[in-house]
mmCIF file of C-alpha atoms in Angstrom:
data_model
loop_
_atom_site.group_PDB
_atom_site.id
_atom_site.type_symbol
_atom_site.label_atom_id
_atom_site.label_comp_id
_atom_site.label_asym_id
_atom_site.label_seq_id
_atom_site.Cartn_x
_atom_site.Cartn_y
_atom_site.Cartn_z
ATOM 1 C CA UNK A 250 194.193 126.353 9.822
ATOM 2 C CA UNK A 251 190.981 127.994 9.405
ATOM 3 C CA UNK A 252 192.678 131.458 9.062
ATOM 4 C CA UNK A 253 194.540 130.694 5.991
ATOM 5 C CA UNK A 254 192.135 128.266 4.193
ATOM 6 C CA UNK A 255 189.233 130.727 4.553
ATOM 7 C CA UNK A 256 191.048 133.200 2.197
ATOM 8 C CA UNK A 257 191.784 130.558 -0.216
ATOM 9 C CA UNK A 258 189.683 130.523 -3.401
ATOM 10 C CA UNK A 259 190.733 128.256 -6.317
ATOM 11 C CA UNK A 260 189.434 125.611 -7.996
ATOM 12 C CA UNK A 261 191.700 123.126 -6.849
ATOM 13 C CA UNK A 262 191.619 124.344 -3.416
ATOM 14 C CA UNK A 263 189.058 122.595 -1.299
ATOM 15 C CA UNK A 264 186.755 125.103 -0.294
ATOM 16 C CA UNK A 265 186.125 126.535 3.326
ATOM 17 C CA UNK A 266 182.505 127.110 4.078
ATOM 18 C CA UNK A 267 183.220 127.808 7.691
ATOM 19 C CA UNK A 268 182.917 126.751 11.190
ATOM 20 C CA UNK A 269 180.907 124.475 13.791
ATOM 21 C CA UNK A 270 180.905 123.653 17.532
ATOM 22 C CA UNK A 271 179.884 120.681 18.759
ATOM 23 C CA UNK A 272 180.117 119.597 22.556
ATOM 24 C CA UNK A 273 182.515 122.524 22.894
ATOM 25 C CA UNK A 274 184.568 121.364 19.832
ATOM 26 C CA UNK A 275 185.401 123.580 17.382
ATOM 27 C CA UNK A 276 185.032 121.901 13.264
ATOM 28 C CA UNK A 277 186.434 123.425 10.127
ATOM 29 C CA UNK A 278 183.274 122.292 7.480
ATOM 30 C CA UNK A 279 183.764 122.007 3.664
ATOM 31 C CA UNK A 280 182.067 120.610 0.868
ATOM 32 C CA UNK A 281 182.048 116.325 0.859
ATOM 33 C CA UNK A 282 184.325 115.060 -1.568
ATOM 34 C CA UNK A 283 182.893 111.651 -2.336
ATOM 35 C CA UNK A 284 185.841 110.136 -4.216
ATOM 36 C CA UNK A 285 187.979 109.984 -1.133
ATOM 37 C CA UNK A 286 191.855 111.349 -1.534
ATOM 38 C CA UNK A 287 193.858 110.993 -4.465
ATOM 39 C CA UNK A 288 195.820 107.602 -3.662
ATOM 40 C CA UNK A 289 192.392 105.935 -3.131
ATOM 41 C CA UNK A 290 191.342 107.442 -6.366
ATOM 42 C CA UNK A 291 193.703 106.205 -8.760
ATOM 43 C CA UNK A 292 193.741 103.052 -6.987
ATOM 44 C CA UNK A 293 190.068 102.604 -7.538
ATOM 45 C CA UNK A 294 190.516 104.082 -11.170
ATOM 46 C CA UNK A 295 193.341 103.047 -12.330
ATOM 47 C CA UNK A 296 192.559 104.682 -16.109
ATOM 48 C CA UNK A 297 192.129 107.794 -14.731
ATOM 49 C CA UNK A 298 194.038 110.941 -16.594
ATOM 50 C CA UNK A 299 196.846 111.198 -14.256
ATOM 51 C CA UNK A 300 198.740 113.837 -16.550
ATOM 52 C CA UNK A 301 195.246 115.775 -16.275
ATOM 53 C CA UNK A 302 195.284 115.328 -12.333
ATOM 54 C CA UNK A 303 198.868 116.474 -11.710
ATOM 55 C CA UNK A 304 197.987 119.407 -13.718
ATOM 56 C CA UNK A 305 195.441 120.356 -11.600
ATOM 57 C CA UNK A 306 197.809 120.169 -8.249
ATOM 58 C CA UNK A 307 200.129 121.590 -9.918
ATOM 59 C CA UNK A 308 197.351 124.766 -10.506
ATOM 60 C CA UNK A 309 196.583 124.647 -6.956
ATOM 61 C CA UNK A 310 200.224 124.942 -5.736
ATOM 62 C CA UNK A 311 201.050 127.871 -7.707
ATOM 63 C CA UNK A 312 197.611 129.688 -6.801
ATOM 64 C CA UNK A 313 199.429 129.271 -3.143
ATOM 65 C CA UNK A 314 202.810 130.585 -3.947
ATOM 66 C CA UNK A 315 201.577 133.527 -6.067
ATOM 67 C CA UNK A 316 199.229 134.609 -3.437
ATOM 68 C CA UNK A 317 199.488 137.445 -1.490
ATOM 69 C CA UNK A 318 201.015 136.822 1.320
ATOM 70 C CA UNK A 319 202.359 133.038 0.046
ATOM 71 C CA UNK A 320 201.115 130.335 1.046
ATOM 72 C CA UNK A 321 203.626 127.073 1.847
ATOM 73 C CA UNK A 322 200.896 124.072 2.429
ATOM 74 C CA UNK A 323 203.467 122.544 3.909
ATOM 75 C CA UNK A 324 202.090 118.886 3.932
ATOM 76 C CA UNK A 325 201.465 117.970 0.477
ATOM 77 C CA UNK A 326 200.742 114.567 -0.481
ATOM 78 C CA UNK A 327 197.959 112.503 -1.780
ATOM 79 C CA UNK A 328 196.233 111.852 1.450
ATOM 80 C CA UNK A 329 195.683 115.435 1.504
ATOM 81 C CA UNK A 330 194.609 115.811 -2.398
ATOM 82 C CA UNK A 331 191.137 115.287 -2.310
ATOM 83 C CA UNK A 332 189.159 114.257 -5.804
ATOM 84 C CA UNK A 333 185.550 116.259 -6.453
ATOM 85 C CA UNK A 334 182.157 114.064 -7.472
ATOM 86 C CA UNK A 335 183.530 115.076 -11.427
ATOM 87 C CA UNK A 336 187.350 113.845 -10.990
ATOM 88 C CA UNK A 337 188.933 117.115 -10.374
ATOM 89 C CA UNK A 338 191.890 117.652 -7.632
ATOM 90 C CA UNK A 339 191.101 119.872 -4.611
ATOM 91 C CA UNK A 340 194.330 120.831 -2.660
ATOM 92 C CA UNK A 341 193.113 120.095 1.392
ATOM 93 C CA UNK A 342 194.591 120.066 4.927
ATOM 94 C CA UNK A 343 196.007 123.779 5.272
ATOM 95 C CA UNK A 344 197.077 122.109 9.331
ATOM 96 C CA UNK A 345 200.350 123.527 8.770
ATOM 97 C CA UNK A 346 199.835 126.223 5.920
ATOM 98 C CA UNK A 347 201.200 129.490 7.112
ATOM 99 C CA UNK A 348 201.063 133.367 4.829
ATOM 100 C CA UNK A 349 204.561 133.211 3.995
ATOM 101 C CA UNK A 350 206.771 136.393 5.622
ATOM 102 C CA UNK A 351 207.648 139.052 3.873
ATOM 103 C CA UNK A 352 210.686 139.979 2.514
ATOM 104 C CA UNK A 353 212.997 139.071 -0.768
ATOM 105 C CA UNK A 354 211.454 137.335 -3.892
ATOM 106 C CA UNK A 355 208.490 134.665 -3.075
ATOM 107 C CA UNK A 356 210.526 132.031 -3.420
ATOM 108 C CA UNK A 357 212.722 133.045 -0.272
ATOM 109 C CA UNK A 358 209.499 133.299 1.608
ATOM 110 C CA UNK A 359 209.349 130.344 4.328
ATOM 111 C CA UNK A 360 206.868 129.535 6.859
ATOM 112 C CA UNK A 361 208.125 128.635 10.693
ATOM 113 C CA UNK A 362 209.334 125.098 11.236
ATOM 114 C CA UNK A 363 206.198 122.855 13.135
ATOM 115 C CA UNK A 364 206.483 118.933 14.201
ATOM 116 C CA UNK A 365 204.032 117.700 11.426
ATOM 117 C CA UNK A 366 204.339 116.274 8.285
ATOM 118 C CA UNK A 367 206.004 112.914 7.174
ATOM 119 C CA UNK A 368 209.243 111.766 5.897
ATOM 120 C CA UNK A 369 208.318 110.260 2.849
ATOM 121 C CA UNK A 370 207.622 113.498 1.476
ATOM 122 C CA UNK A 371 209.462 116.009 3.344
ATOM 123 C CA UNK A 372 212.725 117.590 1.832
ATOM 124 C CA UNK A 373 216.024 117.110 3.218
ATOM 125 C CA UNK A 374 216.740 120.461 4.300
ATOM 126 C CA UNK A 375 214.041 120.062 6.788
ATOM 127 C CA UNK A 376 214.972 116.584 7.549
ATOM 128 C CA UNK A 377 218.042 117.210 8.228
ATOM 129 C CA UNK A 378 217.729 120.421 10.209
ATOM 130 C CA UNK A 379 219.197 121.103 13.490
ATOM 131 C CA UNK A 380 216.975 124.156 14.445
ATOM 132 C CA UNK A 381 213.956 125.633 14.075
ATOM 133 C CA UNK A 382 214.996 128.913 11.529
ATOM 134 C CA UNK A 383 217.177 126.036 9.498
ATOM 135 C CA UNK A 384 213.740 123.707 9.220
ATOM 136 C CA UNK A 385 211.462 126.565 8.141
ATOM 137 C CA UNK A 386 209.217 125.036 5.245
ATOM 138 C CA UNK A 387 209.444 126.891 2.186
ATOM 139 C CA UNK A 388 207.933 126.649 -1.566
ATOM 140 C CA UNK A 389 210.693 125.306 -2.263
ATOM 141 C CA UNK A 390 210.093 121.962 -0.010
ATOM 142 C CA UNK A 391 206.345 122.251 -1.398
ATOM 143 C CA UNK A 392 207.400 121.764 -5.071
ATOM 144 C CA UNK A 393 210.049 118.366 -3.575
ATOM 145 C CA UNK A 394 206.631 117.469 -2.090
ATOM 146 C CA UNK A 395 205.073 117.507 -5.407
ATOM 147 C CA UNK A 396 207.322 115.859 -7.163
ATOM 148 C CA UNK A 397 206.419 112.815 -4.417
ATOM 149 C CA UNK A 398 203.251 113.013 -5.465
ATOM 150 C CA UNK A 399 203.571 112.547 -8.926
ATOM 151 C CA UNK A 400 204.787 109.289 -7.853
ATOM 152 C CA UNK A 401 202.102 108.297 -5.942
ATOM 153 C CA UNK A 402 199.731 108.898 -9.272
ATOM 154 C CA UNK A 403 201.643 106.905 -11.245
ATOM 155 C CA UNK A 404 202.181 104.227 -9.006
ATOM 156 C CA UNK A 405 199.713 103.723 -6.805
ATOM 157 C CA UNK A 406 202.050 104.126 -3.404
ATOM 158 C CA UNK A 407 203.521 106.003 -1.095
ATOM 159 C CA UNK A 408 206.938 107.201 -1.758
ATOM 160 C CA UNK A 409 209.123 104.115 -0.746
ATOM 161 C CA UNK A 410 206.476 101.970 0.107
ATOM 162 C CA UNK A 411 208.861 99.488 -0.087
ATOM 163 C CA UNK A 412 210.938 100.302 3.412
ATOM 164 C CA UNK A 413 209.016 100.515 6.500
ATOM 165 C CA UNK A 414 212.039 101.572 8.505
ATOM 166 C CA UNK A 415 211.706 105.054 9.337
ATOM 167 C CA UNK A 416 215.108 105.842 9.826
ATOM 168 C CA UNK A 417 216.221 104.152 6.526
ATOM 169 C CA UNK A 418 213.918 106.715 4.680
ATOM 170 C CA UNK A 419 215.459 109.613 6.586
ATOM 171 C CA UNK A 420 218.831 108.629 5.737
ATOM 172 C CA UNK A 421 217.938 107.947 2.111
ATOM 173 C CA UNK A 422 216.316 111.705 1.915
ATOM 174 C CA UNK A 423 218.838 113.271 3.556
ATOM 175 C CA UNK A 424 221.519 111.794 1.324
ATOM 176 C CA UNK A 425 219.422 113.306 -1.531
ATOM 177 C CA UNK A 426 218.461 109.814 -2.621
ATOM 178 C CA UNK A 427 215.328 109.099 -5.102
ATOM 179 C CA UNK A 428 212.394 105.982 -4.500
ATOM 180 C CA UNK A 429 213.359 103.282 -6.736
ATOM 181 C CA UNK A 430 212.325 103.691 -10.510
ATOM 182 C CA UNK A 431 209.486 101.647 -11.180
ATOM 183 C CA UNK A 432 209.975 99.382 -13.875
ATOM 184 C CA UNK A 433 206.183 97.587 -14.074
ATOM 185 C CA UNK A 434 204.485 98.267 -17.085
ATOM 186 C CA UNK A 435 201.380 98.959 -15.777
ATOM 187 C CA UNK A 436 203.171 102.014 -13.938
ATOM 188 C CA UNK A 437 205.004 103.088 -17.126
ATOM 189 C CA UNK A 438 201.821 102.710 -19.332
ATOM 190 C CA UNK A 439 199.807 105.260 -17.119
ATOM 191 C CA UNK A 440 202.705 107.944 -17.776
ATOM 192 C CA UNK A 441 205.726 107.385 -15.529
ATOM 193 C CA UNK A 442 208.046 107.819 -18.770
ATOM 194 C CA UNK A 443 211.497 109.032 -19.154
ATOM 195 C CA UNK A 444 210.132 112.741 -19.657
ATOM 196 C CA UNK A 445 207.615 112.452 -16.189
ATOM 197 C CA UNK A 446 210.494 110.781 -14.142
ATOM 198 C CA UNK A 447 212.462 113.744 -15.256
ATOM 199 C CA UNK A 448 210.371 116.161 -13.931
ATOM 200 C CA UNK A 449 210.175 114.064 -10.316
ATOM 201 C CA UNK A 450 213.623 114.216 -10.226
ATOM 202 C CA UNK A 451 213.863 118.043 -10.913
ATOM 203 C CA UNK A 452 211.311 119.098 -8.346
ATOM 204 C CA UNK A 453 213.253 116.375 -5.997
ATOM 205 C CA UNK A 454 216.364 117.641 -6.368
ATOM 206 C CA UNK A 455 218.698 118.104 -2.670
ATOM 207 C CA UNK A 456 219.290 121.623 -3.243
ATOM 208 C CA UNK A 457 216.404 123.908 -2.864
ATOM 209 C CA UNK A 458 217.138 126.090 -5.476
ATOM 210 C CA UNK A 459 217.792 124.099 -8.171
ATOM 211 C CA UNK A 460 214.598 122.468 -7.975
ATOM 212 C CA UNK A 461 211.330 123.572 -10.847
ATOM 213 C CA UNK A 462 208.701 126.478 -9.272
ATOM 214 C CA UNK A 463 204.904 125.593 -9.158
ATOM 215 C CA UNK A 464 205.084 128.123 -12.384
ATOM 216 C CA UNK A 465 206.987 126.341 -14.399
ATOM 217 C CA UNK A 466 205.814 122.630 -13.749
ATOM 218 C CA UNK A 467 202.496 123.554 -14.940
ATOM 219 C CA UNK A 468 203.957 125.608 -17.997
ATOM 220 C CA UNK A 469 205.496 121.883 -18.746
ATOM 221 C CA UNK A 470 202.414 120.053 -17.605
ATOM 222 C CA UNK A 471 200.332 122.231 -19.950
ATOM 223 C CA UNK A 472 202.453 122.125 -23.193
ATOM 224 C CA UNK A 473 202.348 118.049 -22.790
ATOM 225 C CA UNK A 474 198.812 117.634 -22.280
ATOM 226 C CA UNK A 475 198.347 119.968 -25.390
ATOM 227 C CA UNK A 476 200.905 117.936 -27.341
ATOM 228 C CA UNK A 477 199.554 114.739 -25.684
ATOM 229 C CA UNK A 478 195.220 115.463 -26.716
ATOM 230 C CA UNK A 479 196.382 117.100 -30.197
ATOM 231 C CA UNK A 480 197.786 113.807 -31.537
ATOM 232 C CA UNK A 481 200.363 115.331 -31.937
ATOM 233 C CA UNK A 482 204.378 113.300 -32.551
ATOM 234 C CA UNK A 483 205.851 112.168 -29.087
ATOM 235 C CA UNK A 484 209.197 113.659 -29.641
ATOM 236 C CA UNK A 485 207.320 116.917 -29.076
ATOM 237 C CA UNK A 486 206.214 115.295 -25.711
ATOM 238 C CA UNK A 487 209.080 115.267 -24.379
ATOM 239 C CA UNK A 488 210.002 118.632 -25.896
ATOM 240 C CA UNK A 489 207.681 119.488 -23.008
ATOM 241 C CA UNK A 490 209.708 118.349 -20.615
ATOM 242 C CA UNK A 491 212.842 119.763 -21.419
ATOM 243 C CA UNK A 492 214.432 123.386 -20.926
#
């Protein structure tokens, strides 16, 4: 972990300040983030900026792809999004980041397949994968990971929080199959709008490579916060979201 994350400078990368042994056990130390992870944090704050927040991740993801060599976190979800003492997203738990090999454009770049991670978020081709070179974690499955998250914000839950049956979920992902819509209006009044479920479905999508890059979910993310703090007309909102 520690040989990835040190090289990692962003800021909405939790930062590495370096290493600590204590009765022969090795720790990875970094700043204390006193707002806890992400899900506790809109929980807590349920006003918070979530279109703000997502931009941020969003940031922090494609600092990690466009490095040199790419990075694939590999296991992103809220629990590892921590939030800063002034609100701000920092990208943590590089357990199973890998440099990405070399070799074709960065988005064919893949890191090798380890036992980690969880269903909820995880994409289907690595769900579904009967070997280890047919499992290998990509950008790709980073950006389906995102567009969990952007439920999470939003909702205040875990991706299908409502089915506890592992095995359920793993059929439902594999099948290429979306949570449930919410339809509360406390969810749709923090930003979960036609436009935002659009994009969770586009960075969801089954196929790898029809789903958005890191690049150009913060080019959308960025042209509807502008829209969004200029005041100005909401059909140029969702102009944001589309092409």
């Amino acid at each position: 972990e520690a040989s990835v994350w040190q090289n990692l400078h962003h800021p909405n990368i939790l930062p590495f300040l370096g290493l600590t042994a204590l009765d022969s056990v090795t720790y990875l130390v970094s700043p204390w983030m006193e707002n806890g992870d992400l899900l506790a944090y809109v929980r807590k704050n349920p006003s918070t900026d979530c279109l703000k927040l997502l931009l941020q991740i969003a940031r922090g993801v494609e600092y990690l792809h466009t490095f040199d060599p790419v990075v694939g976190h590999g296991d992103l979800k809220a629990a590892n999004i921590l939030i800063s003492s002034t609100g701000d997203a920092r990208i943590a738990d590089f357990g199973l980041a890998h440099g990405l090999v070399e070799g074709g454009g960065s988005e064919d770049h893949s890191t090798a397949w380890e036992y980690g991670g969880n269903v909820r978020w995880q994409a289907p081709e690595i769900i579904g994968a009967t070997t280890d070179e047919k499992a290998r974690r990509t950008t790709k499955s980073d950006m389906f990971a995102f567009g969990r998250v952007i439920t999470e914000v939003y909702t205040h839950e875990v991706p299908f929080a409502y089915q506890s049956a592992t095995l359920v979920i793993v059929a439902w992902v594999t099948s290429g199959q979306l949570p449930t819509r919410p339809t509360d209006k406390a969810v749709i009044a923090r930003g979960l709008n036609d436009q935002m479920w659009g994009l969770v479905k586009e960075c969801c999508r089954k196929r790898p490579f029809l789903r958005l890059t890191a690049k150009e979910v913060v080019r959308k993310l960025q042209t509807a916060l502008d829209i969004r703090d200029g005041g100005r007309r909401p059909s140029l909102f969702a102009r944001a979201f589309s092409g």
